[in-house]
mmCIF file of C-alpha atoms in Angstrom:
data_model
loop_
_atom_site.group_PDB
_atom_site.id
_atom_site.type_symbol
_atom_site.label_atom_id
_atom_site.label_comp_id
_atom_site.label_asym_id
_atom_site.label_seq_id
_atom_site.Cartn_x
_atom_site.Cartn_y
_atom_site.Cartn_z
ATOM 1 C CA MET A 1 108.352 209.768 117.995
ATOM 2 C CA SER A 2 108.867 205.992 118.049
ATOM 3 C CA TYR A 3 109.969 204.139 114.936
ATOM 4 C CA LYS A 4 107.295 202.304 112.957
ATOM 5 C CA TYR A 5 108.492 199.270 111.033
ATOM 6 C CA LYS A 6 106.764 199.323 107.644
ATOM 7 C CA ARG A 7 107.020 195.804 106.279
ATOM 8 C CA LEU A 8 106.497 194.669 102.746
ATOM 9 C CA ASP A 9 103.104 193.045 102.277
ATOM 10 C CA LYS A 10 102.696 190.634 99.355
ATOM 11 C CA ASN A 11 99.021 191.613 99.163
ATOM 12 C CA ASP A 12 99.804 195.307 98.718
ATOM 13 C CA ALA A 13 103.009 195.383 96.662
ATOM 14 C CA ALA A 14 103.883 195.827 93.001
ATOM 15 C CA VAL A 15 107.240 195.577 91.234
ATOM 16 C CA LEU A 16 108.515 198.258 88.860
ATOM 17 C CA LEU A 17 111.460 197.330 86.638
ATOM 18 C CA VAL A 18 112.824 200.534 85.177
ATOM 19 C CA ASP A 19 115.158 200.763 82.191
ATOM 20 C CA HIS A 20 116.980 197.445 82.393
ATOM 21 C CA GLN A 21 118.076 198.027 78.797
ATOM 22 C CA THR A 22 120.948 196.491 76.871
ATOM 23 C CA GLY A 23 122.719 199.793 76.278
ATOM 24 C CA LEU A 24 122.312 201.072 79.823
ATOM 25 C CA LEU A 25 123.594 197.832 81.325
ATOM 26 C CA SER A 26 126.982 198.627 79.790
ATOM 27 C CA LEU A 27 127.170 201.589 82.201
ATOM 28 C CA VAL A 28 126.840 199.465 85.334
ATOM 29 C CA ARG A 29 130.238 199.360 87.062
ATOM 30 C CA ASP A 30 129.340 199.189 90.770
ATOM 31 C CA ILE A 31 128.513 195.466 90.617
ATOM 32 C CA GLU A 32 129.906 192.629 88.515
ATOM 33 C CA PRO A 33 127.912 192.080 85.271
ATOM 34 C CA ASP A 34 127.066 188.414 85.885
ATOM 35 C CA LYS A 35 126.050 189.057 89.477
ATOM 36 C CA PHE A 36 123.931 192.024 88.442
ATOM 37 C CA ARG A 37 121.991 190.095 85.795
ATOM 38 C CA ASN A 38 121.473 187.278 88.286
ATOM 39 C CA ASN A 39 120.043 189.733 90.807
ATOM 40 C CA VAL A 40 117.678 191.208 88.236
ATOM 41 C CA ARG A 41 116.464 187.724 87.315
ATOM 42 C CA ALA A 42 116.073 186.911 91.012
ATOM 43 C CA LEU A 43 113.873 189.954 91.505
ATOM 44 C CA GLY A 44 111.801 188.874 88.528
ATOM 45 C CA ASP A 45 111.495 185.357 89.898
ATOM 46 C CA LEU A 46 110.382 186.538 93.320
ATOM 47 C CA ALA A 47 107.800 188.808 91.699
ATOM 48 C CA LYS A 48 106.376 185.762 89.942
ATOM 49 C CA PHE A 49 106.670 183.544 93.038
ATOM 50 C CA PHE A 50 104.650 185.984 95.146
ATOM 51 C CA LYS A 51 102.337 186.829 92.232
ATOM 52 C CA LEU A 52 103.133 190.545 92.458
ATOM 53 C CA PRO A 53 101.861 192.852 89.713
ATOM 54 C CA THR A 54 104.916 193.789 87.662
ATOM 55 C CA ILE A 55 105.420 196.693 85.274
ATOM 56 C CA LEU A 56 108.262 196.998 82.764
ATOM 57 C CA THR A 57 109.365 200.282 81.296
ATOM 58 C CA THR A 58 112.137 201.516 79.001
ATOM 59 C CA SER A 59 113.332 204.926 77.892
ATOM 60 C CA PHE A 60 114.235 205.954 74.341
ATOM 61 C CA GLU A 61 114.724 202.414 73.033
ATOM 62 C CA THR A 62 115.540 203.677 69.536
ATOM 63 C CA GLY A 63 118.553 205.548 70.918
ATOM 64 C CA PRO A 64 121.699 204.288 72.638
ATOM 65 C CA ASN A 65 119.769 203.025 75.680
ATOM 66 C CA GLY A 66 118.749 200.001 73.629
ATOM 67 C CA PRO A 67 115.917 197.494 74.091
ATOM 68 C CA LEU A 68 114.790 195.776 77.267
ATOM 69 C CA ILE A 69 117.054 192.859 78.184
ATOM 70 C CA PRO A 70 115.611 189.592 76.828
ATOM 71 C CA GLU A 71 115.514 187.894 80.239
ATOM 72 C CA LEU A 72 112.795 190.252 81.435
ATOM 73 C CA LYS A 73 110.816 189.936 78.221
ATOM 74 C CA ALA A 74 110.832 186.184 78.702
ATOM 75 C CA GLN A 75 109.915 186.376 82.386
ATOM 76 C CA PHE A 76 107.003 188.764 81.877
ATOM 77 C CA PRO A 77 105.501 188.290 78.416
ATOM 78 C CA ASP A 78 102.095 189.569 79.547
ATOM 79 C CA ALA A 79 103.111 192.349 81.945
ATOM 80 C CA PRO A 80 102.342 196.008 81.180
ATOM 81 C CA TYR A 81 105.234 197.267 79.081
ATOM 82 C CA ILE A 82 105.680 201.022 78.782
ATOM 83 C CA ALA A 83 108.201 202.083 76.147
ATOM 84 C CA ARG A 84 108.680 205.759 76.996
ATOM 85 C CA PRO A 85 109.521 207.860 73.924
ATOM 86 C CA GLY A 86 111.868 210.139 75.835
ATOM 87 C CA ASN A 87 110.834 210.812 79.426
ATOM 88 C CA ILE A 88 113.882 210.411 81.648
ATOM 89 C CA ASN A 89 111.769 210.185 84.808
ATOM 90 C CA ALA A 90 109.338 207.307 84.268
ATOM 91 C CA TRP A 91 106.860 209.109 86.522
ATOM 92 C CA ASP A 92 106.615 211.867 83.921
ATOM 93 C CA ASN A 93 105.029 209.358 81.556
ATOM 94 C CA GLU A 94 101.250 209.268 81.902
ATOM 95 C CA ASP A 95 100.906 205.668 80.719
ATOM 96 C CA PHE A 96 103.434 204.460 83.268
ATOM 97 C CA VAL A 97 101.740 206.229 86.167
ATOM 98 C CA LYS A 98 98.355 204.910 85.048
ATOM 99 C CA ALA A 99 99.736 201.371 84.961
ATOM 100 C CA VAL A 100 101.183 201.770 88.466
ATOM 101 C CA LYS A 101 97.971 203.139 89.915
ATOM 102 C CA ALA A 102 95.907 200.477 88.125
ATOM 103 C CA THR A 103 97.590 197.814 90.288
ATOM 104 C CA GLY A 104 95.818 199.267 93.314
ATOM 105 C CA LYS A 105 98.943 198.654 95.404
ATOM 106 C CA LYS A 106 100.455 201.203 97.777
ATOM 107 C CA GLN A 107 103.872 199.573 98.147
ATOM 108 C CA LEU A 108 106.240 199.836 95.200
ATOM 109 C CA ILE A 109 109.330 197.665 94.857
ATOM 110 C CA ILE A 110 111.605 199.444 92.386
ATOM 111 C CA ALA A 111 114.865 198.574 90.627
ATOM 112 C CA GLY A 112 116.536 199.901 87.501
ATOM 113 C CA VAL A 113 119.464 201.379 85.622
ATOM 114 C CA VAL A 114 120.977 203.810 86.352
ATOM 115 C CA THR A 115 120.392 204.184 90.092
ATOM 116 C CA GLU A 116 120.693 207.939 90.546
ATOM 117 C CA VAL A 117 118.409 208.750 87.601
ATOM 118 C CA CYS A 118 116.134 205.967 86.353
ATOM 119 C CA VAL A 119 115.553 204.656 89.873
ATOM 120 C CA ALA A 120 115.839 207.760 92.049
ATOM 121 C CA PHE A 121 113.592 210.041 89.989
ATOM 122 C CA PRO A 122 110.473 207.819 89.988
ATOM 123 C CA VAL A 123 111.179 206.794 93.586
ATOM 124 C CA LEU A 124 111.074 210.422 94.737
ATOM 125 C CA SER A 125 108.016 211.119 92.594
ATOM 126 C CA ALA A 126 106.137 208.093 93.964
ATOM 127 C CA ILE A 127 106.951 209.010 97.559
ATOM 128 C CA GLU A 128 105.654 212.506 96.894
ATOM 129 C CA GLU A 129 102.334 210.944 95.833
ATOM 130 C CA GLY A 130 102.050 208.900 99.009
ATOM 131 C CA PHE A 131 103.410 205.490 97.973
ATOM 132 C CA GLU A 132 105.651 203.415 100.221
ATOM 133 C CA VAL A 133 108.769 202.698 98.185
ATOM 134 C CA PHE A 134 111.324 199.916 98.534
ATOM 135 C CA VAL A 135 114.457 200.139 96.381
ATOM 136 C CA VAL A 136 116.161 196.882 95.429
ATOM 137 C CA THR A 137 119.763 198.000 95.621
ATOM 138 C CA ASP A 138 121.448 194.932 94.147
ATOM 139 C CA ALA A 139 119.111 194.842 91.119
ATOM 140 C CA SER A 140 119.910 198.496 90.395
ATOM 141 C CA GLY A 141 123.229 199.646 89.005
ATOM 142 C CA THR A 142 125.246 202.706 88.051
ATOM 143 C CA PHE A 143 128.679 204.061 87.144
ATOM 144 C CA ASP A 144 130.534 203.751 90.443
ATOM 145 C CA ASP A 145 130.297 203.704 94.239
ATOM 146 C CA LEU A 146 130.095 207.487 94.488
ATOM 147 C CA ALA A 147 127.034 207.660 92.242
ATOM 148 C CA ARG A 148 125.438 204.699 94.029
ATOM 149 C CA HIS A 149 125.880 206.023 97.557
ATOM 150 C CA SER A 150 124.838 209.564 96.618
ATOM 151 C CA SER A 151 121.569 208.242 95.189
ATOM 152 C CA TRP A 152 121.001 205.895 98.134
ATOM 153 C CA LEU A 153 121.359 208.817 100.540
ATOM 154 C CA ARG A 154 118.970 210.947 98.522
ATOM 155 C CA MET A 155 116.291 208.262 98.337
ATOM 156 C CA SER A 156 116.568 207.127 101.949
ATOM 157 C CA ALA A 157 116.378 210.740 103.154
ATOM 158 C CA ALA A 158 113.053 211.007 101.319
ATOM 159 C CA GLY A 159 111.725 207.890 103.046
ATOM 160 C CA ALA A 160 112.559 205.052 100.655
ATOM 161 C CA GLN A 161 113.654 201.762 102.194
ATOM 162 C CA LEU A 162 116.786 200.231 100.677
ATOM 163 C CA MET A 163 116.809 196.421 100.454
ATOM 164 C CA THR A 164 118.421 193.551 98.576
ATOM 165 C CA TRP A 165 116.327 191.085 96.569
ATOM 166 C CA PHE A 166 116.981 188.405 99.214
ATOM 167 C CA ALA A 167 115.676 190.665 101.988
ATOM 168 C CA VAL A 168 112.628 191.502 99.860
ATOM 169 C CA ALA A 169 111.891 187.803 99.365
ATOM 170 C CA CYS A 170 112.224 187.002 103.062
ATOM 171 C CA GLU A 171 110.134 189.940 104.230
ATOM 172 C CA LEU A 172 107.363 189.091 101.780
ATOM 173 C CA HIS A 173 107.441 185.416 102.793
ATOM 174 C CA ARG A 174 107.316 186.087 106.547
ATOM 175 C CA ASP A 175 107.514 182.456 107.681
ATOM 176 C CA TRP A 176 109.364 179.446 106.250
ATOM 177 C CA ARG A 177 106.323 177.291 106.958
ATOM 178 C CA ASN A 178 104.327 179.198 104.339
ATOM 179 C CA ASP A 179 106.220 177.345 101.593
ATOM 180 C CA ILE A 180 109.538 175.783 102.530
ATOM 181 C CA GLU A 181 110.333 174.282 99.136
ATOM 182 C CA GLY A 182 109.233 177.352 97.188
ATOM 183 C CA LEU A 183 111.407 179.826 99.055
ATOM 184 C CA ALA A 184 114.307 177.377 99.161
ATOM 185 C CA LYS A 185 114.191 176.975 95.376
ATOM 186 C CA LEU A 186 113.995 180.733 94.810
ATOM 187 C CA CYS A 187 117.054 181.294 96.980
ATOM 188 C CA SER A 188 118.970 178.294 95.628
ATOM 189 C CA ASP A 189 118.400 179.315 92.012
ATOM 190 C CA HIS A 190 120.205 182.621 92.564
ATOM 191 C CA LEU A 191 122.564 182.102 95.508
ATOM 192 C CA SER A 192 125.093 179.314 95.008
ATOM 193 C CA ASP A 193 125.990 179.238 98.706
ATOM 194 C CA TYR A 194 122.334 178.840 99.572
ATOM 195 C CA ALA A 195 122.020 175.998 97.071
ATOM 196 C CA ASN A 196 124.864 174.235 98.881
ATOM 197 C CA LEU A 197 123.094 174.767 102.192
ATOM 198 C CA ILE A 198 119.865 173.240 100.872
ATOM 199 C CA VAL A 199 121.677 170.254 99.343
ATOM 200 C CA SER A 200 123.428 169.625 102.654
ATOM 201 C CA HIS A 201 120.198 169.969 104.621
ATOM 202 C CA THR A 202 118.331 167.641 102.266
ATOM 203 C CA ALA A 203 121.031 165.016 102.499
ATOM 204 C CA LEU A 204 121.006 165.145 106.302
ATOM 205 C CA THR A 205 117.237 165.047 106.660
ATOM 206 C CA LYS A 206 116.776 162.233 104.145
ATOM 207 C CA GLY A 207 119.404 160.224 105.960
ATOM 208 C CA LYS A 208 117.434 160.263 109.199
#
C-alpha cells in the first residue's frame, strides 16, 4: 500500500494544550526551561495566527500539579478552559471531549506535560475515535530522553504524527506568498536565528 501524506489543514485543525501547569513544568528535564516555555508560547502564537480553535485543560490544579501557566491564560482569555478535577487522561473528562468535538475539526494538534501521560493518553484515545493527531514534540516535555522516546514510539506506532511547532506553522501556511510578513514575524518572535535572517534579508532588499 502506498504512503498517503496527511497534511495539516488550517481549516480542519484545532489545538489542545494539555496540563501546561506550574507544578508539572518543574518535571520537564528533556528540554531547557527557557526554550520549552518559548516553544509553548510559539505554539500558542501560531494557533492565534491561523485562527485555530484552541482548548486549554489542567488536571488537579488544587494539588501539586499547580495552576495553568500565566502565559497561556494571557494568550487565550476566551478559550474553553477545562479544569479536570482528577482525570489523568483528559479524554476521560466528558467536558473536555465535548469541547473538542464542538470545534467540528478532525485534526488535533496536541502538546502538554508530561509527554508519556498527559499527551500520550489523550492522543491514543483521540486516534481510537478517528481523529488525525499531530503531536508537537518541542512544546511537550517530560523527565528525560528515555521517557520522551518511549512515548514518541508509542504514539507514532498508533498513527500520530510527531512535529515541531515550526513544522506545524509551515505546513499550515503552505506558501510564503499567503502572508510573508505574518509568518516571518511568527518565526522571528521565537527563533533568534530566524530573526537574524529576516533582519539581513530586509536590509538587503531595502538597499536595492
